[in-house]
Coordinates of C-alpha atoms in Angstrom, one line a residue:
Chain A
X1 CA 168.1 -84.6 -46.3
X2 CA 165.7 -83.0 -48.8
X3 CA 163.0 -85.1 -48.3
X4 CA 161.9 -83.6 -44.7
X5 CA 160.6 -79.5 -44.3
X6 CA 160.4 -78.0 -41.4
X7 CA 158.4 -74.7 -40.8
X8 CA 158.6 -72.3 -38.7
X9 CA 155.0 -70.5 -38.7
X10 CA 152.6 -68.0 -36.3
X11 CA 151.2 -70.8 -34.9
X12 CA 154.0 -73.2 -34.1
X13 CA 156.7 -75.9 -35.7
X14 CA 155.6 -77.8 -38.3
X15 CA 157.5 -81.0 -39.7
X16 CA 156.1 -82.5 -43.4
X17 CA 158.1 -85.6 -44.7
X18 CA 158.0 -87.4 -48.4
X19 CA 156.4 -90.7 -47.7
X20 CA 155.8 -93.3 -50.5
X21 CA 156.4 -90.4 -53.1
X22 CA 153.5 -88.0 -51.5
X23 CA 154.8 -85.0 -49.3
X24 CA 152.8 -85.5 -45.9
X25 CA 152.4 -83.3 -42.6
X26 CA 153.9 -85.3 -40.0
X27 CA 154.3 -83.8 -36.8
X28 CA 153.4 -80.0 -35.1
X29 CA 155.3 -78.7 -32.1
X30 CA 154.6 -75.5 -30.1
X31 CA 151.2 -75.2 -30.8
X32 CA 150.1 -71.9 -30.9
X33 CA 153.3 -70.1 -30.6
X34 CA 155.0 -67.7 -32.4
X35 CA 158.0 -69.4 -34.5
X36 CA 160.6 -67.3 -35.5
X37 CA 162.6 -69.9 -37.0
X38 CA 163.0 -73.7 -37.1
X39 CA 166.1 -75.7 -38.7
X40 CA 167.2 -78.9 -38.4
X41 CA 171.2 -79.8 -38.0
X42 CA 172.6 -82.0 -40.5
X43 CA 174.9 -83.5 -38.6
X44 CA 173.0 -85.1 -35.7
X45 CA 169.2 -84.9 -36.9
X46 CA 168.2 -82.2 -34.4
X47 CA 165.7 -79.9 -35.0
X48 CA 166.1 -76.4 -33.4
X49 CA 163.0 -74.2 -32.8
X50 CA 163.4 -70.1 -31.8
X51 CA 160.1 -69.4 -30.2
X52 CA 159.1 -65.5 -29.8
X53 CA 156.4 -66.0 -27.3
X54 CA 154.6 -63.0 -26.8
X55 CA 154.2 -62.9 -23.3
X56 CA 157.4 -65.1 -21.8
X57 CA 160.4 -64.0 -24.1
X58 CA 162.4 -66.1 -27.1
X59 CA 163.3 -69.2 -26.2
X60 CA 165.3 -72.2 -27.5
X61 CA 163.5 -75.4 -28.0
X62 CA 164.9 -78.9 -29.8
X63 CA 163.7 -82.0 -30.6
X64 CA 165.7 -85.2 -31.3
X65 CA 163.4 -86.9 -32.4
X66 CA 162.5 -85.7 -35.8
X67 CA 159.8 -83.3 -34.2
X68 CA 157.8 -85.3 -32.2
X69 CA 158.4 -84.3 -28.9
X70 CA 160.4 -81.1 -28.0
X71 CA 162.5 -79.7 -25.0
X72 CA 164.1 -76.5 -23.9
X73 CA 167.5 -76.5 -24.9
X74 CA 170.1 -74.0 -23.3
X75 CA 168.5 -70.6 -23.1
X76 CA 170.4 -67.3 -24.7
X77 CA 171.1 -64.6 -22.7
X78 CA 172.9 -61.3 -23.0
X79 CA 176.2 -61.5 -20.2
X80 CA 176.1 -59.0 -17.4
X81 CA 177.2 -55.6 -17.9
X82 CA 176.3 -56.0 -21.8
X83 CA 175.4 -52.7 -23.5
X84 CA 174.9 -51.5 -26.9
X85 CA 174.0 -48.0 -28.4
X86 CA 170.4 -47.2 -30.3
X87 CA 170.7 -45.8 -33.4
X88 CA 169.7 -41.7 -33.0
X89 CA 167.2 -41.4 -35.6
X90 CA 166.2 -37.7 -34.8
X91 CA 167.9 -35.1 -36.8
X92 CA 169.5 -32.0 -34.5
X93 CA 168.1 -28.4 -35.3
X94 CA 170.0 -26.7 -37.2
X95 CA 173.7 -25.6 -35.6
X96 CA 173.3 -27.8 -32.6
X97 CA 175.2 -31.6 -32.0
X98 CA 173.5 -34.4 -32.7
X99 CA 171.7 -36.2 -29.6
X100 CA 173.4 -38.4 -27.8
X101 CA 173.0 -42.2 -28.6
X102 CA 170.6 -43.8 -26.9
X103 CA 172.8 -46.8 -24.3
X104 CA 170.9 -50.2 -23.2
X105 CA 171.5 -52.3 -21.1
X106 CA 171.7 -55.6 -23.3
X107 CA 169.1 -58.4 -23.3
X108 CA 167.5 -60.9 -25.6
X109 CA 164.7 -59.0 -28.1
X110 CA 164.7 -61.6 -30.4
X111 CA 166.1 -64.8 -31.4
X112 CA 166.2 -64.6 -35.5
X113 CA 168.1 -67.3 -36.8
X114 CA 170.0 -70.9 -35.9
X115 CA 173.0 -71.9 -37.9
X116 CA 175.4 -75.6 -37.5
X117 CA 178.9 -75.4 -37.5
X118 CA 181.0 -77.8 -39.8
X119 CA 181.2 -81.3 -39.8
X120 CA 185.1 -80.7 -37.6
X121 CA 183.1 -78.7 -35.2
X122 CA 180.8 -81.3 -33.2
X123 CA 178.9 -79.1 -31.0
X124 CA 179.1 -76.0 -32.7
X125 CA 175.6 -74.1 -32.8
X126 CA 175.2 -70.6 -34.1
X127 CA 172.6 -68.3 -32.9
X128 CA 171.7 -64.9 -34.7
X129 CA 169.7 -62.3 -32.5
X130 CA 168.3 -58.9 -32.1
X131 CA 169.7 -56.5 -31.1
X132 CA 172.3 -57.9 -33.1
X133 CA 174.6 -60.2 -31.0
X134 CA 176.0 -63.5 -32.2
X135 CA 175.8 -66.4 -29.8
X136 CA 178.3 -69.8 -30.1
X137 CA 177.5 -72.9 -28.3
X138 CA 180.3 -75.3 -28.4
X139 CA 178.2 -78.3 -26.8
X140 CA 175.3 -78.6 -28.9
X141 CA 173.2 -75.4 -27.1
X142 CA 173.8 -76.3 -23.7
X143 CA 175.2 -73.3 -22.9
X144 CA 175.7 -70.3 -25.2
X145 CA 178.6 -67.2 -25.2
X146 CA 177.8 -64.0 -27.0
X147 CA 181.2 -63.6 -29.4
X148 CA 182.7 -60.4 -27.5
X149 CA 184.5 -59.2 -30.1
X150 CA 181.7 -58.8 -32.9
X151 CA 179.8 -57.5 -30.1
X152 CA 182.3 -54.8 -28.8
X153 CA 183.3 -54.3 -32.6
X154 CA 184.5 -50.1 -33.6
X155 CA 181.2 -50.1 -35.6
X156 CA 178.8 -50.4 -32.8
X157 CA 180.6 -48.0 -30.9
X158 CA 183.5 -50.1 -29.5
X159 CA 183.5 -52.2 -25.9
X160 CA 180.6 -51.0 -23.8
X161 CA 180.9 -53.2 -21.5
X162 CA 180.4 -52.4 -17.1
X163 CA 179.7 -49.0 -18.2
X164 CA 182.7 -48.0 -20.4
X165 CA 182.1 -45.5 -22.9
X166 CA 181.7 -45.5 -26.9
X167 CA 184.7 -45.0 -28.8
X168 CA 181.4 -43.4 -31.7
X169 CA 178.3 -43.6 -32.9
X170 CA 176.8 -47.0 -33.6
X171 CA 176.8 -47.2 -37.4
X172 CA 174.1 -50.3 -37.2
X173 CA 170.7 -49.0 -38.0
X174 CA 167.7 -51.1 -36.9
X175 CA 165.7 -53.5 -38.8
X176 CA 162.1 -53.1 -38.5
X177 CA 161.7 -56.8 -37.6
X178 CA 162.8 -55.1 -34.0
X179 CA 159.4 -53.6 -34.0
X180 CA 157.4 -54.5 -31.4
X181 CA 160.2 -55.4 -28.8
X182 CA 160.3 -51.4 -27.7
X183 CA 163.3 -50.6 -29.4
X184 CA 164.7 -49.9 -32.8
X185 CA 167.8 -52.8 -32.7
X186 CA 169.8 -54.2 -35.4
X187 CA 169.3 -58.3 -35.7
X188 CA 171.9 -60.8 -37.8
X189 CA 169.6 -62.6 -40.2
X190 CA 171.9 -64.4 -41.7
X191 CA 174.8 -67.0 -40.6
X192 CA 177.0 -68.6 -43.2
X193 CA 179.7 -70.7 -42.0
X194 CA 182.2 -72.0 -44.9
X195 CA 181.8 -75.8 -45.2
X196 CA 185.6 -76.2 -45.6
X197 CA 186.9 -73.7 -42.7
X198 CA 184.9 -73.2 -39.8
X199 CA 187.4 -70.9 -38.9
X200 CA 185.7 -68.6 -41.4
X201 CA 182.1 -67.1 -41.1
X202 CA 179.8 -64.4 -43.0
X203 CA 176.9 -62.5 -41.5
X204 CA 174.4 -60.6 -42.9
X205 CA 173.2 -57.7 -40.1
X206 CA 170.2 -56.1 -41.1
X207 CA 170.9 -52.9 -40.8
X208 CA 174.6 -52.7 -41.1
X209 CA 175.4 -55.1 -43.6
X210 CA 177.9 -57.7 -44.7
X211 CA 180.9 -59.1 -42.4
X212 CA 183.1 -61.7 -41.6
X213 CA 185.5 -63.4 -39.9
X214 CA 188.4 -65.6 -40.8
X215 CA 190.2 -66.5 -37.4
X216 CA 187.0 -68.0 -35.8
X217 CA 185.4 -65.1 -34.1
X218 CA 188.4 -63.2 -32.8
X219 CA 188.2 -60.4 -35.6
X220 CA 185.6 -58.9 -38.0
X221 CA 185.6 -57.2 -41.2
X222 CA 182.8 -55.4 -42.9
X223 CA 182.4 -56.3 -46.5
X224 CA 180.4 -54.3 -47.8
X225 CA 182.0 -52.1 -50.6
X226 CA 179.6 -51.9 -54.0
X227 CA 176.3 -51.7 -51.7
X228 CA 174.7 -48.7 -52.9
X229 CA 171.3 -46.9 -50.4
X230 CA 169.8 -45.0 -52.7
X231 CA 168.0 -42.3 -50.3
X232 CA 171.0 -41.6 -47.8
X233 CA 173.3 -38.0 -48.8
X234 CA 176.4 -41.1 -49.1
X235 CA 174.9 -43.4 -51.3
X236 CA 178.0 -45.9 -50.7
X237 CA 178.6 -45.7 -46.7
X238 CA 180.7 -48.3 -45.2
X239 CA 178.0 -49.0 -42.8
X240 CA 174.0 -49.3 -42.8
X241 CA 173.0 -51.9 -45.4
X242 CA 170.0 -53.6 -45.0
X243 CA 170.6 -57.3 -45.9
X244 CA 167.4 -59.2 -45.8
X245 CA 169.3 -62.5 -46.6
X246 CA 172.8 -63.5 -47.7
X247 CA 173.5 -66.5 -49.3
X248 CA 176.6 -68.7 -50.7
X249 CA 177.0 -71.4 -52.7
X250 CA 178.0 -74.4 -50.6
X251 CA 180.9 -75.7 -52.5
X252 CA 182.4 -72.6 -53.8
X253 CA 181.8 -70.2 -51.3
X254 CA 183.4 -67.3 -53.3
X255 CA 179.9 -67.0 -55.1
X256 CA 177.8 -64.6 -52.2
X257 CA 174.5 -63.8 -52.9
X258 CA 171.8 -61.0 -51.2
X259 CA 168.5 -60.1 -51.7
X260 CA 168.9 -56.3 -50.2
X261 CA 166.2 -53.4 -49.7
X262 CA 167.7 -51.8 -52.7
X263 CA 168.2 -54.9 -55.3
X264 CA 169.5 -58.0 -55.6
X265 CA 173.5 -58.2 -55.5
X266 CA 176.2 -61.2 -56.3
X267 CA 179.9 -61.4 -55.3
X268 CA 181.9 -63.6 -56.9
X269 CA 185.2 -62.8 -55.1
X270 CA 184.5 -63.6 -51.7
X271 CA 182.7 -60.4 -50.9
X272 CA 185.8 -58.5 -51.8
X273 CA 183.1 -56.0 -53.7
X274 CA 179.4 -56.4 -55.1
X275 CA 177.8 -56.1 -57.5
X276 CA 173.9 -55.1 -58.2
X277 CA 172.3 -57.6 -61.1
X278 CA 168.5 -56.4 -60.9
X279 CA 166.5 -57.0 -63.5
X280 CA 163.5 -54.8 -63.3
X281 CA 162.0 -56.4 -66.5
X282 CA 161.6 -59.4 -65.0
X283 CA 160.5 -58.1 -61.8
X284 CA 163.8 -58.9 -60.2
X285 CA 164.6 -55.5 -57.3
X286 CA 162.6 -55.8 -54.3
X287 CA 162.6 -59.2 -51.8
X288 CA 163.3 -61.1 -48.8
X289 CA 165.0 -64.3 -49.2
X290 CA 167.4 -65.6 -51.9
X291 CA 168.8 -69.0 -52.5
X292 CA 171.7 -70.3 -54.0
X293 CA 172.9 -73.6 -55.9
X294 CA 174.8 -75.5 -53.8
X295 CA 176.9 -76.4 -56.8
X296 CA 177.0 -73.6 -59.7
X297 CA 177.8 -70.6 -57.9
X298 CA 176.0 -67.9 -60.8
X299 CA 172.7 -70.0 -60.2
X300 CA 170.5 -68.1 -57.9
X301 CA 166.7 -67.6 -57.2
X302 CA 164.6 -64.6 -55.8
X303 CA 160.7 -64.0 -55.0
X304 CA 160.4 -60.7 -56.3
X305 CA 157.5 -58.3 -54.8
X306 CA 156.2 -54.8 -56.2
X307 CA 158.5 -52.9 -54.3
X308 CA 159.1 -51.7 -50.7
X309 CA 156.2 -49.5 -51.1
X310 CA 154.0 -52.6 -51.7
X311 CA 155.2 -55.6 -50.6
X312 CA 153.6 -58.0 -52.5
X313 CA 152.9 -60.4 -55.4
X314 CA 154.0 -58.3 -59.0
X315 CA 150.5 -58.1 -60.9
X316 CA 148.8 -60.7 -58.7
X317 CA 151.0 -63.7 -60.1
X318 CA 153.1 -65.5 -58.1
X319 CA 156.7 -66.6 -59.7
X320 CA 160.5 -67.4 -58.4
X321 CA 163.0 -65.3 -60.4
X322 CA 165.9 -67.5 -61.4
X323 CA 169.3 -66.4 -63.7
X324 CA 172.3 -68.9 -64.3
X325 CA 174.9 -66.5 -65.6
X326 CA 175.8 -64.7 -61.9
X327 CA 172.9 -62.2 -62.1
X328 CA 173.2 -61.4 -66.3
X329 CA 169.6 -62.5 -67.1
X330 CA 166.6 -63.8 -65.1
X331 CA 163.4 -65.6 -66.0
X332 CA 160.5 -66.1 -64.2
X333 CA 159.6 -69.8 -63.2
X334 CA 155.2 -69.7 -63.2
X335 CA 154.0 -73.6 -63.7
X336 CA 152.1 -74.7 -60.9
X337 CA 152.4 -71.1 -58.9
X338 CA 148.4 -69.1 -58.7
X339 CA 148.1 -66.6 -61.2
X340 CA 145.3 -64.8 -59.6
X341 CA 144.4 -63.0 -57.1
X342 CA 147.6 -63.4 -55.2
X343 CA 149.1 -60.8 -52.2
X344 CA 151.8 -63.4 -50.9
X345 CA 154.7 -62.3 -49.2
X346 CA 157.6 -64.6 -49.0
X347 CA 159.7 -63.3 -45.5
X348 CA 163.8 -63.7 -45.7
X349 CA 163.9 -67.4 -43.9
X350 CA 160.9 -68.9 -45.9
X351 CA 162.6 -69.8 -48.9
X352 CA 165.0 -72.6 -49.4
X353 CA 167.1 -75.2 -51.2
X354 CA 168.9 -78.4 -51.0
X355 CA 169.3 -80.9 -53.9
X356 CA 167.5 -79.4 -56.6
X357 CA 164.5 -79.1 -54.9
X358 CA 163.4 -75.9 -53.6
X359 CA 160.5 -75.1 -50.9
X360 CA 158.5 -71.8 -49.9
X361 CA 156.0 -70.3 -47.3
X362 CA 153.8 -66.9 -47.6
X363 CA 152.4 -65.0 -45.2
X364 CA 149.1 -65.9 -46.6
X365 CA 149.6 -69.7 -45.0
X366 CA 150.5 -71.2 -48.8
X367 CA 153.2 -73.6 -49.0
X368 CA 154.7 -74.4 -52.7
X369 CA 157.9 -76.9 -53.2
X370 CA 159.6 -77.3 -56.6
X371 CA 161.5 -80.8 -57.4
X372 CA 163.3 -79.5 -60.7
X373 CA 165.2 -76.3 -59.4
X374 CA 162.2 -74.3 -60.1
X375 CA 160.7 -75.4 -63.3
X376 CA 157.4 -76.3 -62.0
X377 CA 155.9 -76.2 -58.5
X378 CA 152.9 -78.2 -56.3
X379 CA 151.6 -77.0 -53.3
X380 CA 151.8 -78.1 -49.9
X381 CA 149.4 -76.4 -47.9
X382 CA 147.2 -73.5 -48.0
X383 CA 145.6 -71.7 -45.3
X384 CA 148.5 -71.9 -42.9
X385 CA 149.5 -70.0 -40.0
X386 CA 151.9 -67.4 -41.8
X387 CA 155.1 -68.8 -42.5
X388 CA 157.9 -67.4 -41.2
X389 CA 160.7 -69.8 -42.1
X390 CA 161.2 -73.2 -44.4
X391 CA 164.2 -75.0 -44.1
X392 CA 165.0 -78.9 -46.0
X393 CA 166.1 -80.6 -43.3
Chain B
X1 CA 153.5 -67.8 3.8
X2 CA 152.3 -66.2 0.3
X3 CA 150.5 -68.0 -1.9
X4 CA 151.3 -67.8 -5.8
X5 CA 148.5 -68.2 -7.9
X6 CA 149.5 -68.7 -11.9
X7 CA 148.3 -68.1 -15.2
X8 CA 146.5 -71.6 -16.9
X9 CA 149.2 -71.2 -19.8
X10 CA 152.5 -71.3 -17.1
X11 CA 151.2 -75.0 -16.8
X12 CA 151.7 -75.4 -20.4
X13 CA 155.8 -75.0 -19.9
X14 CA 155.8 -76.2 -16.0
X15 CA 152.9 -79.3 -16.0
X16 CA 154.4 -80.5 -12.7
X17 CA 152.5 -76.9 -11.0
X18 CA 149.5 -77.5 -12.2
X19 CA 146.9 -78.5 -9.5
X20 CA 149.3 -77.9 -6.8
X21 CA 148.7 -75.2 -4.0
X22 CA 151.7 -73.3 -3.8
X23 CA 153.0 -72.1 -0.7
X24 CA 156.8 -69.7 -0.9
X25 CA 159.1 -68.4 1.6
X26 CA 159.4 -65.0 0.0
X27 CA 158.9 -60.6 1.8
X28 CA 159.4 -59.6 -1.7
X29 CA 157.9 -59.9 -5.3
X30 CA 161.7 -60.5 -6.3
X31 CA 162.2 -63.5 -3.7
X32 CA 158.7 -65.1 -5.3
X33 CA 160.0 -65.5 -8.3
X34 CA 163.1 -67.0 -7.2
X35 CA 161.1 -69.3 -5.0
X36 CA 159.8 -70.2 -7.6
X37 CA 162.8 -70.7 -9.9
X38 CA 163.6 -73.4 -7.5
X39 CA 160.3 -75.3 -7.9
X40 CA 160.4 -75.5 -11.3
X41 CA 163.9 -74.4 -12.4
X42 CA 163.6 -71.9 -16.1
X43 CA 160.5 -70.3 -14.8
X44 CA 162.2 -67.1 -13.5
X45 CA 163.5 -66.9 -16.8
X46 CA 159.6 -67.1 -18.5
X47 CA 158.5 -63.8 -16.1
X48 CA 161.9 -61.7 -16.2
X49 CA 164.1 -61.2 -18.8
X50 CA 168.1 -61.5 -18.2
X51 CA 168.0 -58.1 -16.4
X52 CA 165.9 -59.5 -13.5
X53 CA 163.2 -57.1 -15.3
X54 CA 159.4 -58.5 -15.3
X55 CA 158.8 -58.6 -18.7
X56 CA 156.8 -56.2 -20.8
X57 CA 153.3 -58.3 -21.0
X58 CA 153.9 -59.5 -17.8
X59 CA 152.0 -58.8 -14.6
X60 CA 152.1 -59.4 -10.9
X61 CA 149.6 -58.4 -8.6
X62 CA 150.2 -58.4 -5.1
X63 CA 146.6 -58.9 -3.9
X64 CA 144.8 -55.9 -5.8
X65 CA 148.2 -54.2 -6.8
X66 CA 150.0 -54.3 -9.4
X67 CA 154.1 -54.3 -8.7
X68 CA 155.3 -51.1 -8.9
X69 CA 158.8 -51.6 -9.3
X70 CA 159.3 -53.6 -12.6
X71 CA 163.0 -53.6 -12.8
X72 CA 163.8 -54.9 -9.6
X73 CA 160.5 -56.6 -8.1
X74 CA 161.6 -55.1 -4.4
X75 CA 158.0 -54.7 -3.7
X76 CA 157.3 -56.1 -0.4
X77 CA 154.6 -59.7 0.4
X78 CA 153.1 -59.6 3.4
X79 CA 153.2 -63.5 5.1
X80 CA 149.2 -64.0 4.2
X81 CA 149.3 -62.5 1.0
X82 CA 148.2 -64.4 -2.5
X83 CA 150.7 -63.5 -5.8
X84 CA 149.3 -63.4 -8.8
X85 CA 151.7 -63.8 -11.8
X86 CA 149.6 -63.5 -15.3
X87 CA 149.9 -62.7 -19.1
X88 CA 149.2 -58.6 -19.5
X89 CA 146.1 -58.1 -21.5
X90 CA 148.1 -56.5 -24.4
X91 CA 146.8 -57.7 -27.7
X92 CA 144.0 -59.4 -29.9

């Protein structure tokens, strides 16, 4: 349903309908807390809510009743005896080993991102966290699993589990949305089951990268080959990609999308390889979120900033970035989007589309939706709470 | 028994508490909060993470003291003691 938004912002859940042809705020939930993330599912209406209080942990909140009232769902938490490794960030002197890895014992930092399995798979609730676990509810987030084998997977180190010990290093950096939590963890930001197979699933881990699974959760691959990290001695490691949000096209799933920290890349073999289509003419490198047509797979849209260096509108203007051709050419979509004066910044789950319309949240509190795929925009709100999520409903 | 005193926003997430004295059967800081987990089941859950581990803006003052042992709340109540479970003072 494109004609309900739901936002998850600093100040709580916020629910805007189209009413008699005039997009209206209808409902708030959570007021005054910190909203990681708010989605509805399509299949039963429910809205799920991530809330990051500051003082009482991330919790799991759902309303079904289009946002009205809300109640705890099932609550995530890490399985006893879970353990992951801390990325060593210190260099050792000269001639000496490397520091050990830093070992935690496992609990929730974060809860980053809710995803709905397919229409076969009643139930079936995805949960992204930091420090990087992937949680499965099979009866609509009563109760919630960590998938062991992701968890436990050689990249990370192998099975920590009860005090076992790593097989290697981690090779999953952290994501500074971890800040803040007292540790430097990696999250999963992104959660794309395929439509057609919910057998097979694609996460984006910032920082480790692309991977998937195609025998529901039992085994994972990496995907990653093509990324490129500029500042590292291997500019092409398997491992340590900083995805700030994977994409696909809905009905042709081979078409993969990411707006990285080093560019913008498209896969249009299933994430066999990737390749980088920036366009630093038209602004197109640096960016959060990305979204993807849910028909035309070379269709895609970013929200270009200056750079990671200065994150924020290019020249004061605000514009979405959109090529048709798989990344070949861009142009930059202005009507209707200030001109002036602007320092937005558009975060990796505040940008979004679903039947030619497309929706987006700043920082700065603004809301702007297009209604022709990005030809011209209105705005919804200004002077928000920041925005850290926008979802159609 | 101790008394458990509670920060005005707890009643925000458990509104049955609010305006009620409450009285727990509890020698330790650790048995409080799970005396309290039965009153108003998810509220352990709200002051420790997973772990068992007072979260990190959390405090609980025993009287004047803050607990000392964080990780496993085995800080002991004395029978006439009040608890006092509130938000840290940790940011703007």
């Amino acid at each position: 349903m494109s004609d309900r938004l739901i936002l998850g912002t600093r100040k709580g859940t916020f629910i805007l309908e189209k009413k008699d042809g005039r997009w209206q705020h209808v409902h708030r939930g959570h007021g005054g807390a910190n909203i990681a993330y708010a989605a509805q599912d399509p299949r039963t209406g429910t809205i799920w809510s991530m809330i990051d209080h500051g003082h009482w942990g991330s919790k799991v909140s759902h309303s079904k009743d289009g946002g009205k009232t809300w109640e705890e769902a099932g609550q995530v938490k890490y399985p006893e005896g879970a353990r992951h490794q801390e990325f060593a960030m210190s260099e050792p002197p000269e001639g000496e080993e490397p520091p050990p890895q830093k070992i935690h014992d496992s609990k929730v930092l974060k809860l980053w991102y809710v995803e709905f399995g397919t229409e076969d798979q009643p139930g079936r609730l995805y949960i992204g966290t930091i420090p990087g676990g992937l949680f499965v509810s099979d009866d609509d987030g009563k109760s919630w699993e960590l998938n062991r084998p992701l968890w436990n997977h050689e990249s990370r180190g192998g099975d920590l589990f009860d005090g076992k010990k790593p097989t290697g290093p981690t090779l999953w950096f952290g994501t500074p949305a971890s800040m803040g939590t007292g540790e430097f963890a990696p999250g999963i930001c992104s959660i794309l089951p395929n439509a057609k197979d919910g057998n097979h699933v694609r996460l984006a881990v910032g920082c480790a990268g692309a991977i998937e699974t195609k025998d529901g959760g039992k085994t994972w691959q990496g995907r990653n080959k093509g990324m490129i990290v500029d500042f590292l001695p291997n500019k092409e490691p398997e491992w340590g990609h900083d995805i700030h949000f994977m994409a696909q096209c809905k009905n042709d799933p081979n078409h993969v999308w990411h707006q990285n920290h080093m560019g913008v890349y498209y896969s249009d073999n299933g994430m066999e390889s990737w390749k980088k289509v920036d366009d630093t003419d038209k602004g197109v490198n640096f960016g959060w979120p990305i979204c993807v047509d849910e028909n035309d797979g070379k269709t895609a849209w970013v929200v270009p900033q200056v750079s990671d260096q200065n994150r924020v509108a290019i020249n004061e203007g605000l514009f979405v970035a959109r090529t048709k051709d798989g990344g070949e050419s861009w142009e930059q979509l202005r009507e209707g989007l200030p001109q002036e004066h602007v320092f937005d910044t558009v975060y990796r789950h505040a940008f979004h589309n679903k039947e030619g319309k497309l929706a987006f949240g700043s920082t700065n509190g603004n809301l702007y939706l297009s209604e022709d795929s990005g030809e011209s925009w209105q705005t919804l709100g200004n002077n928000l709470p920041p925005i850290h999520s926008v979802r159609f409903a | 028994m101790p008394k458990v005193e509670l920060a005005r926003h707890l009643y925000a997430f458990f509104p049955d508490l609010e305006g009620k004295e409450i009285n727990v059967e509890a020698g330790t800081a650790a048995e409080v909060v799970q005396a309290m987990e039965k009153l108003a089941p998810g509220f352990a859950f709200y002051i420790c993470d997973e772990r068992g581990e007072l979260r990190r803006h959390v405090n609980l003052f025993i009287e004047q003291d803050t607990v000392r042992d964080r990780k496993h709340l085995s800080d002991k109540v004395g029978p006439d003691t009040r608890v006092y479970i509130l938000q840290a003072l940790s940011g703007g």
